[in-house]
Amino acid sequence: MLRRLALTAVVSLAALATAVPASTASGPVSSGSVSSGSPSSGPVPSAVPTTGPFAAARPSLGPLPLPVPPLPGFLDGGEGKGTGEADEVLTRLTVSVENTGVAGADGTFELECGPTGGSHPQGQAACDRLAEAGATRAGRQELFRPTPEGTMCTMIHGGDASARIVGTWEGRAVDTTASRRDGCEIARWNSLVPVLPDVR
């Protein structure tokens, strides 16, 4: 009987000795420590990588600088050209001519300047004339402007030739007609030679 009681006491003590460390290890986990079967006294390493392709995004240092917008017309000389247009063809015209009575002068021709191109029979000379007119304010204003209503013109008939010019000139829209029905229109036609054919 005494032997059985002694054996029971030994087994109870062994079970108690095993239970005490287990309860200590599974106690409350404080913030900044991790329970891994043994007490931990140091801070918990961050699970978010700080370097490499998976690193957490850093706070922004401020707004990015905005791109500089094109200069408005009153600052770029009134030409209406913005940045990015330097390599574009800014002069592209379609010239239609009829009833000139000059061989090869009638027809519809394409004219491009900067660089010179198209089907115009006098392309380079025509581009030179346009550049000459575009070099002055008066030339830019007058070259394609129709004769104002009420203008006193001499009653000189210069023939039945007529023309229409449509497109862009130095970035400006053009849509005008020309004839030789009176002195004003003859002078205007002549100012457009060699964009228009010389029929004098």
PDB file of C-alpha atoms in Angstrom:
ATOM      1  CA  MET A   1       0.000   0.000   0.000  1.00  0.00           C
ATOM      2  CA  LEU A   2       2.766   2.427   0.881  1.00  0.00           C
ATOM      3  CA  ARG A   3       4.587   1.523  -2.307  1.00  0.00           C
ATOM      4  CA  ARG A   4       1.485   2.359  -4.395  1.00  0.00           C
ATOM      5  CA  LEU A   5       1.059   5.729  -2.660  1.00  0.00           C
ATOM      6  CA  ALA A   6       4.723   6.583  -3.253  1.00  0.00           C
ATOM      7  CA  LEU A   7       4.482   5.717  -6.941  1.00  0.00           C
ATOM      8  CA  THR A   8       1.349   7.880  -7.306  1.00  0.00           C
ATOM      9  CA  ALA A   9       3.115  10.826  -5.676  1.00  0.00           C
ATOM     10  CA  VAL A  10       6.113  10.504  -7.997  1.00  0.00           C
ATOM     11  CA  VAL A  11       3.887  10.445 -11.114  1.00  0.00           C
ATOM     12  CA  SER A  12       1.944  13.511  -9.880  1.00  0.00           C
ATOM     13  CA  LEU A  13       5.159  15.473  -9.264  1.00  0.00           C
ATOM     14  CA  ALA A  14       6.462  14.601 -12.729  1.00  0.00           C
ATOM     15  CA  ALA A  15       3.237  15.742 -14.362  1.00  0.00           C
ATOM     16  CA  LEU A  16       3.298  18.997 -12.392  1.00  0.00           C
ATOM     17  CA  ALA A  17       6.894  19.683 -13.323  1.00  0.00           C
ATOM     18  CA  THR A  18       6.015  19.273 -17.020  1.00  0.00           C
ATOM     19  CA  ALA A  19       2.907  21.503 -16.874  1.00  0.00           C
ATOM     20  CA  VAL A  20       4.555  24.553 -15.209  1.00  0.00           C
ATOM     21  CA  PRO A  21       7.061  25.410 -18.022  1.00  0.00           C
ATOM     22  CA  ALA A  22       4.379  24.859 -20.678  1.00  0.00           C
ATOM     23  CA  SER A  23       2.022  27.341 -19.034  1.00  0.00           C
ATOM     24  CA  THR A  24       4.838  29.856 -18.664  1.00  0.00           C
ATOM     25  CA  ALA A  25       5.758  29.651 -22.351  1.00  0.00           C
ATOM     26  CA  SER A  26       2.135  30.062 -23.487  1.00  0.00           C
ATOM     27  CA  GLY A  27       1.476  33.144 -21.404  1.00  0.00           C
ATOM     28  CA  PRO A  28       0.245  36.504 -22.867  1.00  0.00           C
ATOM     29  CA  VAL A  29       2.332  37.810 -25.737  1.00  0.00           C
ATOM     30  CA  SER A  30       3.229  41.447 -25.468  1.00  0.00           C
ATOM     31  CA  SER A  31       3.339  43.682 -28.500  1.00  0.00           C
ATOM     32  CA  GLY A  32       6.803  43.605 -30.019  1.00  0.00           C
ATOM     33  CA  SER A  33       7.514  39.948 -29.124  1.00  0.00           C
ATOM     34  CA  VAL A  34       6.686  36.626 -30.755  1.00  0.00           C
ATOM     35  CA  SER A  35       5.864  33.382 -28.983  1.00  0.00           C
ATOM     36  CA  SER A  36       7.936  30.577 -30.524  1.00  0.00           C
ATOM     37  CA  GLY A  37       8.134  28.064 -27.651  1.00  0.00           C
ATOM     38  CA  SER A  38      10.662  30.105 -25.639  1.00  0.00           C
ATOM     39  CA  PRO A  39      10.522  33.625 -24.174  1.00  0.00           C
ATOM     40  CA  SER A  40      11.613  36.447 -26.481  1.00  0.00           C
ATOM     41  CA  SER A  41      12.901  39.734 -25.194  1.00  0.00           C
ATOM     42  CA  GLY A  42      13.762  41.630 -28.480  1.00  0.00           C
ATOM     43  CA  PRO A  43      11.464  43.579 -30.856  1.00  0.00           C
ATOM     44  CA  VAL A  44       9.704  41.740 -33.641  1.00  0.00           C
ATOM     45  CA  PRO A  45      11.515  42.185 -36.995  1.00  0.00           C
ATOM     46  CA  SER A  46       9.404  43.972 -39.625  1.00  0.00           C
ATOM     47  CA  ALA A  47       7.733  41.647 -42.129  1.00  0.00           C
ATOM     48  CA  VAL A  48       7.713  44.418 -44.765  1.00  0.00           C
ATOM     49  CA  PRO A  49      10.901  44.508 -46.874  1.00  0.00           C
ATOM     50  CA  THR A  50      12.737  47.814 -46.927  1.00  0.00           C
ATOM     51  CA  THR A  51      14.832  47.145 -50.023  1.00  0.00           C
ATOM     52  CA  GLY A  52      14.409  45.389 -53.344  1.00  0.00           C
ATOM     53  CA  PRO A  53      11.429  45.217 -55.712  1.00  0.00           C
ATOM     54  CA  PHE A  54       8.967  44.446 -52.891  1.00  0.00           C
ATOM     55  CA  ALA A  55      10.054  47.297 -50.652  1.00  0.00           C
ATOM     56  CA  ALA A  56       7.266  49.396 -49.157  1.00  0.00           C
ATOM     57  CA  ALA A  57       6.493  52.627 -50.992  1.00  0.00           C
ATOM     58  CA  ARG A  58       8.198  55.650 -49.505  1.00  0.00           C
ATOM     59  CA  PRO A  59       6.231  58.795 -48.715  1.00  0.00           C
ATOM     60  CA  SER A  60       6.098  61.251 -51.596  1.00  0.00           C
ATOM     61  CA  LEU A  61       8.569  64.119 -51.378  1.00  0.00           C
ATOM     62  CA  GLY A  62       6.057  66.522 -52.913  1.00  0.00           C
ATOM     63  CA  PRO A  63       4.155  67.135 -56.169  1.00  0.00           C
ATOM     64  CA  LEU A  64       6.011  66.498 -59.404  1.00  0.00           C
ATOM     65  CA  PRO A  65       6.890  69.614 -61.439  1.00  0.00           C
ATOM     66  CA  LEU A  66       4.411  70.358 -64.206  1.00  0.00           C
ATOM     67  CA  PRO A  67       5.602  70.494 -67.851  1.00  0.00           C
ATOM     68  CA  VAL A  68       6.107  73.972 -69.235  1.00  0.00           C
ATOM     69  CA  PRO A  69       3.138  74.777 -71.527  1.00  0.00           C
ATOM     70  CA  PRO A  70       3.605  76.287 -75.001  1.00  0.00           C
ATOM     71  CA  LEU A  71       4.022  80.026 -75.089  1.00  0.00           C
ATOM     72  CA  PRO A  72       0.801  81.909 -75.792  1.00  0.00           C
ATOM     73  CA  GLY A  73       0.500  83.781 -79.043  1.00  0.00           C
ATOM     74  CA  PHE A  74       1.383  87.158 -77.590  1.00  0.00           C
ATOM     75  CA  LEU A  75       4.738  85.830 -76.306  1.00  0.00           C
ATOM     76  CA  ASP A  76       5.911  83.839 -79.341  1.00  0.00           C
ATOM     77  CA  GLY A  77       5.686  86.715 -81.803  1.00  0.00           C
ATOM     78  CA  GLY A  78       2.017  86.172 -82.673  1.00  0.00           C
ATOM     79  CA  GLU A  79       2.782  83.207 -84.905  1.00  0.00           C
ATOM     80  CA  GLY A  80       0.577  80.845 -82.909  1.00  0.00           C
ATOM     81  CA  LYS A  81       3.305  78.175 -82.818  1.00  0.00           C
ATOM     82  CA  GLY A  82       3.775  76.022 -79.752  1.00  0.00           C
ATOM     83  CA  THR A  83       6.524  73.639 -78.801  1.00  0.00           C
ATOM     84  CA  GLY A  84       6.737  70.416 -80.795  1.00  0.00           C
ATOM     85  CA  GLU A  85       5.909  72.059 -84.127  1.00  0.00           C
ATOM     86  CA  ALA A  86       9.449  72.758 -85.278  1.00  0.00           C
ATOM     87  CA  ASP A  87       9.624  69.587 -87.354  1.00  0.00           C
ATOM     88  CA  GLU A  88       6.132  69.860 -88.849  1.00  0.00           C
ATOM     89  CA  VAL A  89       5.355  71.140 -92.336  1.00  0.00           C
ATOM     90  CA  LEU A  90       3.541  74.391 -91.521  1.00  0.00           C
ATOM     91  CA  THR A  91       2.835  75.360 -95.144  1.00  0.00           C
ATOM     92  CA  ARG A  92       0.696  72.990 -97.186  1.00  0.00           C
ATOM     93  CA  LEU A  93      -1.481  74.470 -99.947  1.00  0.00           C
ATOM     94  CA  THR A  94      -3.707  73.161-102.712  1.00  0.00           C
ATOM     95  CA  VAL A  95      -3.646  75.537-105.695  1.00  0.00           C
ATOM     96  CA  SER A  96      -6.369  75.139-108.350  1.00  0.00           C
ATOM     97  CA  VAL A  97      -6.055  77.209-111.553  1.00  0.00           C
ATOM     98  CA  GLU A  98      -8.209  77.355-114.669  1.00  0.00           C
ATOM     99  CA  ASN A  99      -8.783  79.369-117.848  1.00  0.00           C
ATOM    100  CA  THR A 100      -5.290  80.881-117.969  1.00  0.00           C
ATOM    101  CA  GLY A 101      -4.686  80.097-121.633  1.00  0.00           C
ATOM    102  CA  VAL A 102      -1.104  79.122-120.719  1.00  0.00           C
ATOM    103  CA  ALA A 103       0.046  75.607-121.503  1.00  0.00           C
ATOM    104  CA  GLY A 104       0.589  73.555-118.334  1.00  0.00           C
ATOM    105  CA  ALA A 105      -0.673  76.324-116.048  1.00  0.00           C
ATOM    106  CA  ASP A 106      -4.194  75.000-115.495  1.00  0.00           C
ATOM    107  CA  GLY A 107      -4.768  72.233-113.003  1.00  0.00           C
ATOM    108  CA  THR A 108      -4.672  71.408-109.308  1.00  0.00           C
ATOM    109  CA  PHE A 109      -1.277  71.357-107.629  1.00  0.00           C
ATOM    110  CA  GLU A 110      -0.030  70.573-104.133  1.00  0.00           C
ATOM    111  CA  LEU A 111       2.588  72.806-102.533  1.00  0.00           C
ATOM    112  CA  GLU A 112       4.544  72.099 -99.341  1.00  0.00           C
ATOM    113  CA  CYS A 113       7.260  74.259 -97.849  1.00  0.00           C
ATOM    114  CA  GLY A 114       9.825  73.415 -95.170  1.00  0.00           C
ATOM    115  CA  PRO A 115      10.935  71.186 -96.864  1.00  0.00           C
ATOM    116  CA  THR A 116       9.702  71.902-100.375  1.00  0.00           C
ATOM    117  CA  GLY A 117       7.467  69.205-101.802  1.00  0.00           C
ATOM    118  CA  GLY A 118       4.299  68.488-103.720  1.00  0.00           C
ATOM    119  CA  SER A 119       3.352  68.663-107.391  1.00  0.00           C
ATOM    120  CA  HIS A 120       3.557  72.430-107.886  1.00  0.00           C
ATOM    121  CA  PRO A 121       5.561  73.118-111.088  1.00  0.00           C
ATOM    122  CA  GLN A 122       7.516  75.952-109.427  1.00  0.00           C
ATOM    123  CA  GLY A 123       7.606  74.626-105.879  1.00  0.00           C
ATOM    124  CA  GLN A 124      10.851  76.178-104.650  1.00  0.00           C
ATOM    125  CA  ALA A 125      10.151  79.587-106.197  1.00  0.00           C
ATOM    126  CA  ALA A 126       6.638  79.534-104.744  1.00  0.00           C
ATOM    127  CA  CYS A 127       7.968  78.682-101.275  1.00  0.00           C
ATOM    128  CA  ASP A 128      10.518  81.489-101.565  1.00  0.00           C
ATOM    129  CA  ARG A 129       7.723  83.945-102.376  1.00  0.00           C
ATOM    130  CA  LEU A 130       5.687  82.780 -99.401  1.00  0.00           C
ATOM    131  CA  ALA A 131       8.710  83.068 -97.107  1.00  0.00           C
ATOM    132  CA  GLU A 132       9.384  86.585 -98.403  1.00  0.00           C
ATOM    133  CA  ALA A 133       5.820  87.670 -97.676  1.00  0.00           C
ATOM    134  CA  GLY A 134       5.816  85.940 -94.285  1.00  0.00           C
ATOM    135  CA  ALA A 135       8.928  87.814 -93.182  1.00  0.00           C
ATOM    136  CA  THR A 136       6.975  91.069 -92.701  1.00  0.00           C
ATOM    137  CA  ARG A 137       3.797  91.897 -90.847  1.00  0.00           C
ATOM    138  CA  ALA A 138       2.316  93.609 -93.905  1.00  0.00           C
ATOM    139  CA  GLY A 139       3.058  90.584 -96.051  1.00  0.00           C
ATOM    140  CA  ARG A 140       1.406  88.217 -93.586  1.00  0.00           C
ATOM    141  CA  GLN A 141      -1.682  90.394 -93.449  1.00  0.00           C
ATOM    142  CA  GLU A 142      -2.045  91.234 -97.152  1.00  0.00           C
ATOM    143  CA  LEU A 143      -0.853  88.275 -99.233  1.00  0.00           C
ATOM    144  CA  PHE A 144      -4.056  86.212 -99.131  1.00  0.00           C
ATOM    145  CA  ARG A 145      -6.516  88.889 -98.052  1.00  0.00           C
ATOM    146  CA  PRO A 146      -9.315  89.469-100.595  1.00  0.00           C
ATOM    147  CA  THR A 147      -9.938  92.913-102.003  1.00  0.00           C
ATOM    148  CA  PRO A 148     -12.125  94.778 -99.475  1.00  0.00           C
ATOM    149  CA  GLU A 149     -15.671  95.574-100.505  1.00  0.00           C
ATOM    150  CA  GLY A 150     -16.089  99.086-101.878  1.00  0.00           C
ATOM    151  CA  THR A 151     -12.488  99.433-103.049  1.00  0.00           C
ATOM    152  CA  MET A 152     -12.170 101.673-106.118  1.00  0.00           C
ATOM    153  CA  CYS A 153     -10.508  99.551-108.817  1.00  0.00           C
ATOM    154  CA  THR A 154      -9.636 100.367-112.415  1.00  0.00           C
ATOM    155  CA  MET A 155     -11.888  98.716-114.960  1.00  0.00           C
ATOM    156  CA  ILE A 156      -9.146  96.718-116.635  1.00  0.00           C
ATOM    157  CA  HIS A 157      -9.998  93.185-117.656  1.00  0.00           C
ATOM    158  CA  GLY A 158      -6.984  90.926-117.411  1.00  0.00           C
ATOM    159  CA  GLY A 159      -8.521  87.734-118.757  1.00  0.00           C
ATOM    160  CA  ASP A 160     -10.708  84.859-117.585  1.00  0.00           C
ATOM    161  CA  ALA A 161      -8.126  83.148-115.367  1.00  0.00           C
ATOM    162  CA  SER A 162      -9.313  82.189-111.901  1.00  0.00           C
ATOM    163  CA  ALA A 163      -7.751  80.344-108.987  1.00  0.00           C
ATOM    164  CA  ARG A 164      -8.434  79.050-105.516  1.00  0.00           C
ATOM    165  CA  ILE A 165      -5.850  78.440-102.784  1.00  0.00           C
ATOM    166  CA  VAL A 166      -6.757  76.303 -99.750  1.00  0.00           C
ATOM    167  CA  GLY A 167      -4.640  74.946 -96.896  1.00  0.00           C
ATOM    168  CA  THR A 168      -2.255  76.309 -94.273  1.00  0.00           C
ATOM    169  CA  TRP A 169       0.485  78.909 -94.592  1.00  0.00           C
ATOM    170  CA  GLU A 170       2.986  79.050 -91.720  1.00  0.00           C
ATOM    171  CA  GLY A 171       0.365  77.397 -89.538  1.00  0.00           C
ATOM    172  CA  ARG A 172      -2.450  79.798 -90.489  1.00  0.00           C
ATOM    173  CA  ALA A 173      -5.561  78.650 -92.348  1.00  0.00           C
ATOM    174  CA  VAL A 174      -5.916  79.867 -95.946  1.00  0.00           C
ATOM    175  CA  ASP A 175      -8.989  79.727 -98.198  1.00  0.00           C
ATOM    176  CA  THR A 176      -9.045  82.406-100.874  1.00  0.00           C
ATOM    177  CA  THR A 177      -9.892  82.941-104.529  1.00  0.00           C
ATOM    178  CA  ALA A 178      -8.236  85.124-107.163  1.00  0.00           C
ATOM    179  CA  SER A 179      -9.116  86.385-110.622  1.00  0.00           C
ATOM    180  CA  ARG A 180      -8.067  89.029-113.135  1.00  0.00           C
ATOM    181  CA  ARG A 181     -11.414  90.774-113.593  1.00  0.00           C
ATOM    182  CA  ASP A 182     -10.224  94.299-112.640  1.00  0.00           C
ATOM    183  CA  GLY A 183      -7.152  96.273-111.682  1.00  0.00           C
ATOM    184  CA  CYS A 184      -7.294  95.298-107.993  1.00  0.00           C
ATOM    185  CA  GLU A 185      -7.588  91.596-108.742  1.00  0.00           C
ATOM    186  CA  ILE A 186      -4.848  91.752-111.378  1.00  0.00           C
ATOM    187  CA  ALA A 187      -2.484  93.339-108.848  1.00  0.00           C
ATOM    188  CA  ARG A 188      -3.431  90.748-106.246  1.00  0.00           C
ATOM    189  CA  TRP A 189      -2.869  87.876-108.711  1.00  0.00           C
ATOM    190  CA  ASN A 190       0.530  89.278-109.687  1.00  0.00           C
ATOM    191  CA  SER A 191       1.545  89.497-106.014  1.00  0.00           C
ATOM    192  CA  LEU A 192       0.925  85.758-105.706  1.00  0.00           C
ATOM    193  CA  VAL A 193       3.179  84.792-108.641  1.00  0.00           C
ATOM    194  CA  PRO A 194       4.787  82.197-108.733  1.00  0.00           C
ATOM    195  CA  VAL A 195       2.324  80.530-106.345  1.00  0.00           C
ATOM    196  CA  LEU A 196      -0.092  81.342-109.164  1.00  0.00           C
ATOM    197  CA  PRO A 197       1.125  81.175-112.759  1.00  0.00           C
ATOM    198  CA  ASP A 198       2.389  84.321-114.477  1.00  0.00           C
ATOM    199  CA  VAL A 199      -0.164  85.026-117.250  1.00  0.00           C
ATOM    200  CA  ARG A 200       0.903  88.586-118.102  1.00  0.00           C
TER     201      ARG A 200
END
